[in-house]
CSV table of C-alpha atoms in Angstrom, one decimal:
chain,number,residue,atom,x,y,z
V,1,UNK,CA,-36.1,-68.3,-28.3
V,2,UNK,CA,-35.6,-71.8,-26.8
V,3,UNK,CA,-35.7,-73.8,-23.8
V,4,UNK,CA,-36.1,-70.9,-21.0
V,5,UNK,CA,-34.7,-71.6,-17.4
V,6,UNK,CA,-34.7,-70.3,-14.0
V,7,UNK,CA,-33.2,-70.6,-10.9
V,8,UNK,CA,-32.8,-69.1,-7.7
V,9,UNK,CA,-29.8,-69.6,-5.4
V,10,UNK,CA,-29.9,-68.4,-1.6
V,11,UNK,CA,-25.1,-67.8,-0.7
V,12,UNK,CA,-24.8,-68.0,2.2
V,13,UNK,CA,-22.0,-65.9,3.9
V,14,UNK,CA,-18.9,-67.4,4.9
V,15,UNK,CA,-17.5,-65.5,7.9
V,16,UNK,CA,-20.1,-63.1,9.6
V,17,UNK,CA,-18.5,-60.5,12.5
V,18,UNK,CA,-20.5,-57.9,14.7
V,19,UNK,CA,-20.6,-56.4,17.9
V,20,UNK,CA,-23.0,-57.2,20.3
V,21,UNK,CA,-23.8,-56.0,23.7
V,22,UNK,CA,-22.0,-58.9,25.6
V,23,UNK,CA,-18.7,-58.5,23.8
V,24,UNK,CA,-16.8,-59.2,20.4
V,25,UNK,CA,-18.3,-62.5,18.5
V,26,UNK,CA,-18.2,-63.9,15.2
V,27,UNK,CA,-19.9,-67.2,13.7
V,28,UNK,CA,-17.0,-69.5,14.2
V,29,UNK,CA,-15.9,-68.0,17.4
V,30,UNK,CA,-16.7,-67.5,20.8
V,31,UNK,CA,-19.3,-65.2,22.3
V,32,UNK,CA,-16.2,-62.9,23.6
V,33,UNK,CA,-13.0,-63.7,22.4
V,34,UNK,CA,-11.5,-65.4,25.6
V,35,UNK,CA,-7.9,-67.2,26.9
V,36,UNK,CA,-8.1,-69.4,29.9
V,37,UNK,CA,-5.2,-69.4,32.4
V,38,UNK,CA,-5.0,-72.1,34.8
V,39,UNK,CA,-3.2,-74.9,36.1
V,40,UNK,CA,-3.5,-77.1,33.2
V,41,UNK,CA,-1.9,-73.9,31.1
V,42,UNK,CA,-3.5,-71.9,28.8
V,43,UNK,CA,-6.1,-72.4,26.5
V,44,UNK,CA,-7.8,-70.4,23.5
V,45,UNK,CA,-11.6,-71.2,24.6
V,46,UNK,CA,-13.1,-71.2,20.9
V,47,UNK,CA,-16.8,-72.7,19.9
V,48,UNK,CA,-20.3,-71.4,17.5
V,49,UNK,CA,-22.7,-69.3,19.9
V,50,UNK,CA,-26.2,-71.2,19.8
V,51,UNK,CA,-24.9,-74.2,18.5
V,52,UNK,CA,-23.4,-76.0,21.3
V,53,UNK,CA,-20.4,-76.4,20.2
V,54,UNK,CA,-17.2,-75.6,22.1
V,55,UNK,CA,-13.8,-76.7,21.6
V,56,UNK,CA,-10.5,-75.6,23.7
V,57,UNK,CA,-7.1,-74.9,21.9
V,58,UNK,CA,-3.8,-75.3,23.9
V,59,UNK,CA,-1.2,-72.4,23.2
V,60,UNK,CA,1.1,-72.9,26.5
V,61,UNK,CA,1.6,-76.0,28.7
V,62,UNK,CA,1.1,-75.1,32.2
V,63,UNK,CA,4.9,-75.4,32.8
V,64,UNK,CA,5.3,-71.3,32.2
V,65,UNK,CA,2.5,-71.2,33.9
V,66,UNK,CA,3.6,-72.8,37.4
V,67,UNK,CA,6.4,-70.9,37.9
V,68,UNK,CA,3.8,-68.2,38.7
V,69,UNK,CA,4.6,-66.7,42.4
V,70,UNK,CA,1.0,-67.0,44.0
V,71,UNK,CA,-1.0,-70.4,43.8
V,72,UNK,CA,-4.2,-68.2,42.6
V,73,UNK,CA,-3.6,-68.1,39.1
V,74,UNK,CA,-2.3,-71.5,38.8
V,75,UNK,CA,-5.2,-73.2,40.8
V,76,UNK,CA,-8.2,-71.0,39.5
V,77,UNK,CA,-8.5,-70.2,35.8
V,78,UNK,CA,-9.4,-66.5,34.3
V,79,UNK,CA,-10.7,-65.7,31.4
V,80,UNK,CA,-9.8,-62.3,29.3
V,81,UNK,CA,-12.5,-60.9,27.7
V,82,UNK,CA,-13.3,-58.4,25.0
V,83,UNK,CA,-16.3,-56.0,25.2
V,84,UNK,CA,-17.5,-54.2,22.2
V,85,UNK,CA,-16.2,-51.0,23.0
V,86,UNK,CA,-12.4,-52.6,23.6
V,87,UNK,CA,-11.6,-52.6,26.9
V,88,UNK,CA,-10.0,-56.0,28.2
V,89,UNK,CA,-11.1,-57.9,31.6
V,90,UNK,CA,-10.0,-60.5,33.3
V,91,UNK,CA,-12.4,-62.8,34.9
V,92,UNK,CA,-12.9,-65.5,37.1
V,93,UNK,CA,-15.2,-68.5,36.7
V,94,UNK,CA,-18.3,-66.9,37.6
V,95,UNK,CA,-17.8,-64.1,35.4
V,96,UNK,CA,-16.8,-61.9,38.0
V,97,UNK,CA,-13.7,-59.4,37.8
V,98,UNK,CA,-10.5,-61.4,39.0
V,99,UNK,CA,-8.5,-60.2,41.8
V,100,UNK,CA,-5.1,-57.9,41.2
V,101,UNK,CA,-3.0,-60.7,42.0
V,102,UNK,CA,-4.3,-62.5,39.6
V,103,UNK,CA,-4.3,-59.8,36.5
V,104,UNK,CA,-0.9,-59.1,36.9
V,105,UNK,CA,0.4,-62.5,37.1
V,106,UNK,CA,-1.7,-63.3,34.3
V,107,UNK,CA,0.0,-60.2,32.3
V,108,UNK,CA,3.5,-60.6,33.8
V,109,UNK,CA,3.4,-64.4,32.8
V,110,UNK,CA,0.9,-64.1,29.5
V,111,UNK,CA,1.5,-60.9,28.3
V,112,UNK,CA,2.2,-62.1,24.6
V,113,UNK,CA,-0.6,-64.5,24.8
V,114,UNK,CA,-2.8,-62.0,25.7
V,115,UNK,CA,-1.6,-59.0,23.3
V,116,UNK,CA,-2.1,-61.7,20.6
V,117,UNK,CA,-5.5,-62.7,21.1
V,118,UNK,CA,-6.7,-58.6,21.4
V,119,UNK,CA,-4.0,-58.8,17.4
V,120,UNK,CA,-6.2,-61.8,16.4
V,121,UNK,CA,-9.6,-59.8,17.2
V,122,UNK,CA,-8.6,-56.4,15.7
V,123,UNK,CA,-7.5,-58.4,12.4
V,124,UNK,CA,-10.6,-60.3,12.4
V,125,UNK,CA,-13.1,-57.4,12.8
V,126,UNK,CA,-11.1,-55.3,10.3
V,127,UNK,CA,-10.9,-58.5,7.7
V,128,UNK,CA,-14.7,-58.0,7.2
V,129,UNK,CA,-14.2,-54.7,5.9
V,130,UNK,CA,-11.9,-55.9,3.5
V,131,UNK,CA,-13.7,-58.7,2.5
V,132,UNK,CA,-16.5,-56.6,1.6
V,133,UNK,CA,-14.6,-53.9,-0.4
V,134,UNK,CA,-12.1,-57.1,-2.2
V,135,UNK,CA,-14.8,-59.4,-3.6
V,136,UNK,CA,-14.4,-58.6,-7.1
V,137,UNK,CA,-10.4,-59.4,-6.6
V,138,UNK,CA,-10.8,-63.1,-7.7
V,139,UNK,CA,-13.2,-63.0,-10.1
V,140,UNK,CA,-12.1,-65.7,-13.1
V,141,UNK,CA,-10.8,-64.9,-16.7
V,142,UNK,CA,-13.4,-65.8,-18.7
V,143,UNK,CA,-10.7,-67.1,-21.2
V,144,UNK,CA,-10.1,-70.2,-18.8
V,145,UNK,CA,-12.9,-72.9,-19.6
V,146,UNK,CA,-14.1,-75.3,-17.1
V,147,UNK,CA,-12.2,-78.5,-16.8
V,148,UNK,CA,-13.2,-81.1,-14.6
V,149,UNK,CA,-10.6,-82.9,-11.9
V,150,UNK,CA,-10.9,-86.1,-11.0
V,151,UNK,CA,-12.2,-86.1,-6.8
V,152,UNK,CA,-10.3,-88.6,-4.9
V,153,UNK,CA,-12.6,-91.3,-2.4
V,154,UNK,CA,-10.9,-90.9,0.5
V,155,UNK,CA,-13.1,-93.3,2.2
V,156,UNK,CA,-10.5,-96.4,3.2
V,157,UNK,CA,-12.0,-100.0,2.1
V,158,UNK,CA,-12.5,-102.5,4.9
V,159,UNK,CA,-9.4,-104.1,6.1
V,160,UNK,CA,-10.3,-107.8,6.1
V,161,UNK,CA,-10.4,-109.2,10.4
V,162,UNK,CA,-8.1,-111.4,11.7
V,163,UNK,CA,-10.0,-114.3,12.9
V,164,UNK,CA,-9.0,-116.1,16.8
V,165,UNK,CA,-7.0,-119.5,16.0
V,166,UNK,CA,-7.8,-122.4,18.2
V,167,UNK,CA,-5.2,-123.4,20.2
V,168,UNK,CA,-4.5,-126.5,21.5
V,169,UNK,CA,-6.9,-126.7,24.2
V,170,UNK,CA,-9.4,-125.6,22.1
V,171,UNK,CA,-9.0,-127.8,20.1
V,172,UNK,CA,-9.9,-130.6,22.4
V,173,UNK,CA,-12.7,-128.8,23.7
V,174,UNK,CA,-16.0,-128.5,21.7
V,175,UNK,CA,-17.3,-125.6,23.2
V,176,UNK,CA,-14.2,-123.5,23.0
V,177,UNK,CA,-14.1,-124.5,19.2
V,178,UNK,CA,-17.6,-123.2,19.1
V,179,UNK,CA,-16.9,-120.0,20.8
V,180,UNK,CA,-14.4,-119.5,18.6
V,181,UNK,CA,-16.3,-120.2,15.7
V,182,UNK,CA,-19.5,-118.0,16.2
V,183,UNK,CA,-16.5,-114.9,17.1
V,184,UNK,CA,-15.0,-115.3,14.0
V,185,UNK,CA,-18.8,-115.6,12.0
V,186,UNK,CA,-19.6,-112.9,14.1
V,187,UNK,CA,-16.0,-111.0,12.4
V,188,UNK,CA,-16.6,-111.8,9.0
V,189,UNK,CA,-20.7,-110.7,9.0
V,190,UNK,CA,-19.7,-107.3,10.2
V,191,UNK,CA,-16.9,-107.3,7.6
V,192,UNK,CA,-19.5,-108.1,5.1
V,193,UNK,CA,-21.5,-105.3,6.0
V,194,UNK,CA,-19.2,-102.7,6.4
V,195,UNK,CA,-17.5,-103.7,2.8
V,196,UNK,CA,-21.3,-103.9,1.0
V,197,UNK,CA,-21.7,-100.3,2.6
V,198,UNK,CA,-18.2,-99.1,1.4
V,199,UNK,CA,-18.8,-100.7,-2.1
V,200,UNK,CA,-22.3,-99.2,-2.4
V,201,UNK,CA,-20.9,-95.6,-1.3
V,202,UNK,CA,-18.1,-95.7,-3.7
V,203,UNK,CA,-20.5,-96.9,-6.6
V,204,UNK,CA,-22.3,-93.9,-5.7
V,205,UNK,CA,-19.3,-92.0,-6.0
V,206,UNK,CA,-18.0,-93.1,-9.1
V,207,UNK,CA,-21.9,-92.2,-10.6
V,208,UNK,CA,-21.4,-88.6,-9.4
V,209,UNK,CA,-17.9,-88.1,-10.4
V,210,UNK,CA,-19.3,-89.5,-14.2
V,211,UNK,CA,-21.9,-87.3,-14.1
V,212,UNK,CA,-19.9,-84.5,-13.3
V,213,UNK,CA,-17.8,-85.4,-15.7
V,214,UNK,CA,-20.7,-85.5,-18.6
V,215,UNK,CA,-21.7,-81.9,-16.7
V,216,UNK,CA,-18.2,-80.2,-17.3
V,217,UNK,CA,-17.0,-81.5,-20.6
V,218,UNK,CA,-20.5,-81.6,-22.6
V,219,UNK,CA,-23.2,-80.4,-20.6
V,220,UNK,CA,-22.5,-76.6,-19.7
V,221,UNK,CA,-22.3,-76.7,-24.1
V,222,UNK,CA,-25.3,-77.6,-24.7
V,223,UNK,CA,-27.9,-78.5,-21.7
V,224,UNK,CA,-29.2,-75.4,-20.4
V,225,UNK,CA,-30.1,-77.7,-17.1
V,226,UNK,CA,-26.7,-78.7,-16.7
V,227,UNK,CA,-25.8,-75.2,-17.4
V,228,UNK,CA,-28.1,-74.0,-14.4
V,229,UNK,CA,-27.2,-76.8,-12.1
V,230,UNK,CA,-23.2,-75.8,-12.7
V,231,UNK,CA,-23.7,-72.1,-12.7
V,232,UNK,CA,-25.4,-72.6,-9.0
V,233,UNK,CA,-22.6,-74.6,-7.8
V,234,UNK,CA,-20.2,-72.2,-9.2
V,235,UNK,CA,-22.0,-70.0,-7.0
V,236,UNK,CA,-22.6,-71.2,-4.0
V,237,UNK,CA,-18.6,-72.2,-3.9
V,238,UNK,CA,-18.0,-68.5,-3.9
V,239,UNK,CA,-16.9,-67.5,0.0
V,240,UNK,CA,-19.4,-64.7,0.4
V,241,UNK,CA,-18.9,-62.2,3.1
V,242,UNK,CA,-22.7,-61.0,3.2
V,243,UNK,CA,-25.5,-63.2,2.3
V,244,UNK,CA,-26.6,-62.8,-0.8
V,245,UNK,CA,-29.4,-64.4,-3.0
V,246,UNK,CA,-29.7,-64.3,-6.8
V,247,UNK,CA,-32.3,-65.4,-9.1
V,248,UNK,CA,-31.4,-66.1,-12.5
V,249,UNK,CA,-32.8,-67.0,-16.3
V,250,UNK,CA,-31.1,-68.7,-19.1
V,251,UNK,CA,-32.1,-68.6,-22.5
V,252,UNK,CA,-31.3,-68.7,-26.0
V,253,UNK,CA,-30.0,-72.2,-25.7
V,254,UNK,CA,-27.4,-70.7,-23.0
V,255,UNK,CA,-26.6,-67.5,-24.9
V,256,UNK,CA,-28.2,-65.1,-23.3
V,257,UNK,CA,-28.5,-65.1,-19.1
V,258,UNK,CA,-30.2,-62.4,-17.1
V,259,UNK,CA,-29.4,-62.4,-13.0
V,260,UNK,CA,-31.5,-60.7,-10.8
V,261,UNK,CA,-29.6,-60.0,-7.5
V,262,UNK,CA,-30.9,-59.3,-3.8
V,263,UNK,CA,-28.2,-57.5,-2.5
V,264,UNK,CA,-27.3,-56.8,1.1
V,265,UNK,CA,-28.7,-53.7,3.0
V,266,UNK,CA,-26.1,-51.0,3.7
V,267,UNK,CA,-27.3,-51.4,7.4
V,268,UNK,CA,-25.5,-54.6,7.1
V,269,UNK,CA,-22.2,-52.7,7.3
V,270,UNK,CA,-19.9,-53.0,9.5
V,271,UNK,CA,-19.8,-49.8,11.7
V,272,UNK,CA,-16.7,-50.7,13.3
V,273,UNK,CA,-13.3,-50.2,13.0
V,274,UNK,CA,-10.2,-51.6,15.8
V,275,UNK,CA,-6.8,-51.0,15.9
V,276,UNK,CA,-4.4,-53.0,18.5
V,277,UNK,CA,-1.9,-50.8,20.2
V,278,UNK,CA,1.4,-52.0,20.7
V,279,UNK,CA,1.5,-51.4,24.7
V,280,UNK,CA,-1.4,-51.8,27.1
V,281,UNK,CA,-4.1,-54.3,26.7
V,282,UNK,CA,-6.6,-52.7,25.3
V,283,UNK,CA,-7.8,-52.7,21.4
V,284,UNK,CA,-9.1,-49.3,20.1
V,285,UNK,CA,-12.2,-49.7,18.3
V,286,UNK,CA,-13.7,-46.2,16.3
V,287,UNK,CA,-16.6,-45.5,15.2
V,288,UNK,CA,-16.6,-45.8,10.7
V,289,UNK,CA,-18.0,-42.5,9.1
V,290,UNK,CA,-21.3,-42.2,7.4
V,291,UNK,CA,-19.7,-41.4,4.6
V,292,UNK,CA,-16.9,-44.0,4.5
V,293,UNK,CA,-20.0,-46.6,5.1
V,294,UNK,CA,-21.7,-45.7,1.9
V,295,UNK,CA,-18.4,-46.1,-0.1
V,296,UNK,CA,-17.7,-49.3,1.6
V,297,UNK,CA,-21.3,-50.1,0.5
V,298,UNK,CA,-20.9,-49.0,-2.9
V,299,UNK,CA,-17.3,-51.0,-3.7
V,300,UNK,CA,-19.5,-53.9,-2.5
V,301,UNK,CA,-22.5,-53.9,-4.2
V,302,UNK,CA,-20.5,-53.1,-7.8
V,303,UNK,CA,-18.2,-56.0,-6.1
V,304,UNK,CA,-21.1,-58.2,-6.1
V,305,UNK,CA,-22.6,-58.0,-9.1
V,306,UNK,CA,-18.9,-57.7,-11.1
V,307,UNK,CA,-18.2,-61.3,-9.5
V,308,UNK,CA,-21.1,-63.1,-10.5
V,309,UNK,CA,-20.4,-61.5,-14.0
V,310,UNK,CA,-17.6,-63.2,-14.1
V,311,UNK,CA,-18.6,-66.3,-12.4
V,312,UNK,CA,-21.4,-66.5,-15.2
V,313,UNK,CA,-19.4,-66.1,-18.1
V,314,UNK,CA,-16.4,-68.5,-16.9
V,315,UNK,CA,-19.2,-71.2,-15.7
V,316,UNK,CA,-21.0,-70.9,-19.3
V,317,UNK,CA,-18.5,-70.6,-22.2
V,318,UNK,CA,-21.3,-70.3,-24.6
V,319,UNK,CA,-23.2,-67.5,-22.7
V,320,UNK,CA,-22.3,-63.8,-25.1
V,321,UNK,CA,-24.3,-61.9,-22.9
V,322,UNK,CA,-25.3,-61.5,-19.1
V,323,UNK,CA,-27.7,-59.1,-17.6
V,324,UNK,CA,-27.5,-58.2,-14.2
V,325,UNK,CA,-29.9,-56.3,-11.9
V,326,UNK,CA,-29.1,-55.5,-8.4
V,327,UNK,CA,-31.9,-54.4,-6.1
V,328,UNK,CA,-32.3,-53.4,-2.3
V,329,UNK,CA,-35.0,-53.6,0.2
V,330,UNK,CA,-35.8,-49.7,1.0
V,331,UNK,CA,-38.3,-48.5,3.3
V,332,UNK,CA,-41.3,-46.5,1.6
V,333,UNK,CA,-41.4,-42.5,3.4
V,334,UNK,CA,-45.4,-42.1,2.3
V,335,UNK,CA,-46.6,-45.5,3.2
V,336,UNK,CA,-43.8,-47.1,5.6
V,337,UNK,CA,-44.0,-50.4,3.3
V,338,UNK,CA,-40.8,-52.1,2.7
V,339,UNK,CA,-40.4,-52.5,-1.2
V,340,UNK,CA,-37.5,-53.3,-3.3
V,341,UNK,CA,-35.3,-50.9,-5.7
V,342,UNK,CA,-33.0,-51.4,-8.2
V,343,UNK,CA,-29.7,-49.6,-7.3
V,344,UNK,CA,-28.3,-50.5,-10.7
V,345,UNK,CA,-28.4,-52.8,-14.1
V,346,UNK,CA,-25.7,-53.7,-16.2
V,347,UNK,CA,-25.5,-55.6,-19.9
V,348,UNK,CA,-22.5,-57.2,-20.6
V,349,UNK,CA,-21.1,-59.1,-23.8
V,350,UNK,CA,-18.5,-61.9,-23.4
V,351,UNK,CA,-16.4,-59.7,-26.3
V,352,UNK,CA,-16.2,-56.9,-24.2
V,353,UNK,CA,-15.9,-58.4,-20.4
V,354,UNK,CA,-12.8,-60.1,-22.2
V,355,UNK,CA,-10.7,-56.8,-22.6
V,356,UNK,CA,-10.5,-56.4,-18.5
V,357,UNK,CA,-7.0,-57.3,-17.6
V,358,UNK,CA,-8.1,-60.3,-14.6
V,359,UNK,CA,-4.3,-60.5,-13.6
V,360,UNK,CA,-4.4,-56.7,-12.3
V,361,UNK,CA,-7.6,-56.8,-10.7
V,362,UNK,CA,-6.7,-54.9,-7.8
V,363,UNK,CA,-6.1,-52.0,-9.5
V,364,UNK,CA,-9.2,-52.1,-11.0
V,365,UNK,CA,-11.9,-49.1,-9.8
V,366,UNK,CA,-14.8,-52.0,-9.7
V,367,UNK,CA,-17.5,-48.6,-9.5
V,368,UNK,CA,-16.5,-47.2,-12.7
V,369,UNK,CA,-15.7,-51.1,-14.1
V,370,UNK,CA,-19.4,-51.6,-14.7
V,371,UNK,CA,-19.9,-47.9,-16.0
V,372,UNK,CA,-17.6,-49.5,-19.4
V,373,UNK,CA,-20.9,-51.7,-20.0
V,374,UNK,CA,-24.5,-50.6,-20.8
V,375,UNK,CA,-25.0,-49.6,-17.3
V,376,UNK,CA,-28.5,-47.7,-16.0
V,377,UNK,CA,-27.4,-46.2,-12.4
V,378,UNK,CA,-28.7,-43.3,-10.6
V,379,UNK,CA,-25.7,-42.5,-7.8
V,380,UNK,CA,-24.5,-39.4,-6.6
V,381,UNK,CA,-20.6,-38.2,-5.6
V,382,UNK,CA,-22.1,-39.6,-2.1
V,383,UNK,CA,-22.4,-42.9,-3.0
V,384,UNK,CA,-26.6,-42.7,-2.6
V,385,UNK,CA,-28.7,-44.5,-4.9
V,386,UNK,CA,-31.9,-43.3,-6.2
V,387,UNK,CA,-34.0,-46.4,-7.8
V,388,UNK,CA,-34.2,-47.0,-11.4
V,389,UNK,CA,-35.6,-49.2,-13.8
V,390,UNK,CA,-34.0,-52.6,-14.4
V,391,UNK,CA,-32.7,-54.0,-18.1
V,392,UNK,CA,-35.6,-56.5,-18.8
V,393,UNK,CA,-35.4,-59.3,-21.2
């Protein structure tokens, strides 16, 4: 059998949107998508809610700004904000509804601006739907090995200081020349510490890049540590639009890897769809079907699992089979007890994952994908899952 491995890996997603009760907000963006107008011109007011962070973007000087009619808008900024139903408002500093005056100025003057920001927020709440039913898209061809690339240090080395020259007077004087002297000791210590720190972290560096090195061009062939280690990197590098956590085996001296795979909840879909109308500020947000919900959720689970398929057998070149189960938390209708279900599991040989054309993946039907494979799945016309018993070892 061999040496027998296992790992679990916790993905964590990379861009998160949803709708909450005060407005439109996302995990890099604000809490309400907002544009400041004001005298120092206008701003896209940007920052991560709960983390403190907030940064402010300039888009216009204040120059188209000023040549605004009424002193109002150019003395007191306003804020347009989003709500989660789509209607646009224009606020003042306190949060309060801005005065006519100042809308219409602000549309009159801004109306681009502002038709831009309600663009960037439609695209940005429809880009998680895509995101959800496109993860398969890039998954690798298992033909292309791993080959490692030399990482650049882009940490600078110490430029050496430029010490103070007595002049003349100094010269002549012994506590100048002392002065001088304990300035420039002072230069080169510091100099001396910051190059031993630069010297130790690029040591460091050139010890990681070596043994990444080792990792990429021997390890993955024939260390099934170093094949865990890279197969979680590969991983976690993947920009996951739902978290996600898998657990994984690998055995066989590498052959053989089995992948067991939490996958979201379909109450983590979005239920959301906007659309940005060419006139008016307003952006149209509808309601997404039940039934277009559970197909979103079923292109993404099959999504989910057919990229880490991949990601496995392009991370491992000597892996010939992978084994994935993908489960769900579901909610127990006798006892109330969350427990989790296998939706579906899937055996795959390297011989046969080979004959998917990865240059046309698009076009590829990622549901009926994994039904080409040994493939136990219990799923209506509906897209509903009943449980069923997972592939074991």
């Amino acid at each position: 059998m061999g040496v027998r491995f296992r790992k679990s890996v916790k993905l964590a997603p990379g861009l998160r949107m949803n709708f909450s009760g005060s407005g439109v907000s996302w995990t890099v963006g604000p809490r309400g998508a907002s544009l400041g107008l004001g005298k120092n011109g206008i701003h896209l007011n940007t920052g991560i809610p709960g983390s403190g962070f907030y940064s402010r973007q300039r888009i216009h000087n204040a120059g188209s700004i000023s040549r605004s009619s009424g002193k109002a808008i150019t003395s007191v900024p306003i804020t347009v904000h989003i709500d989660e139903s789509g209607i646009i408002s224009f606020l003042d500093t306190n949060g309060n509804p801005a005065p006519e005056s100042w809308v219409t100025a602000a549309q009159k003057q801004q109306g681009d601006a502002i038709r831009g920001l309600i663009q960037t927020e439609c695209d940005k709440i429809n880009a998680q739907i895509e995101a959800l039913g496109q993860l398969h898209h890039d998954t690798p061809n298992p033909l292309l090995r791993p080959r490692y690339q030399r990482m650049s240090f882009d940490n600078p080395e110490p430029v050496q200081p430029v010490f103070i020259k007595p002049g003349f007077f100094a010269a002549l004087f012994k506590r100048d020349r002392e002065r001088i002297e304990r300035e420039n000791a002072d230069k080169q210590c510091s100099y001396e510490k910051v190059l031993q720190e630069w010297e130790c972290a690029k040591h460091e560096f050139e010890i990681r890049e070596a043994n990444r090195k080792q990792l990429i061009e021997h390890g993955i062939y024939s260390d099934t540590i170093a094949m865990a280690t890279f197969l979680e990197d590969t991983l976690q590098d993947i920009v996951w639009p739902k978290e996600t956590d898998v657990s994984f085996d690998i055995f066989d001296e590498g052959k053989h890897v089995f992948l067991d795979v939490d996958l979201p909840e379909i109450e983590d879909m979005p239920t959301k769809t906007a659309t940005a109308p060419l006139r008016g500020y307003r952006l149209n947000i509808k309601d997404i079907s039940p039934a277009k919900i559970r197909a979103l959720y079923m292109q993404h689970v099959h999504g989910v699992g057919f990229r880490i398929i991949g990601a496995t057998f392009a991370a491992l070149p000597i892996a010939e089979e992978v084994t994935l189960s993908g489960y769900s938390q579901r909610v127990d209708a006798a006892t109330a007890q969350i427990h989790d279900e296998y939706l579906y599991s899937v055996r795959v040989r390297r011989a046969d994952w080979k004959m998917i054309q990865f240059n046309n993946l698009p076009a590829l039907d990622v549901v009926e994908a994994l039904a080409r494979f040994e493939l136990r799945r219990d799923m209506s016309k509906a897209a509903v899952f009943k449980p069923i018993e997972p592939i074991i070892p």
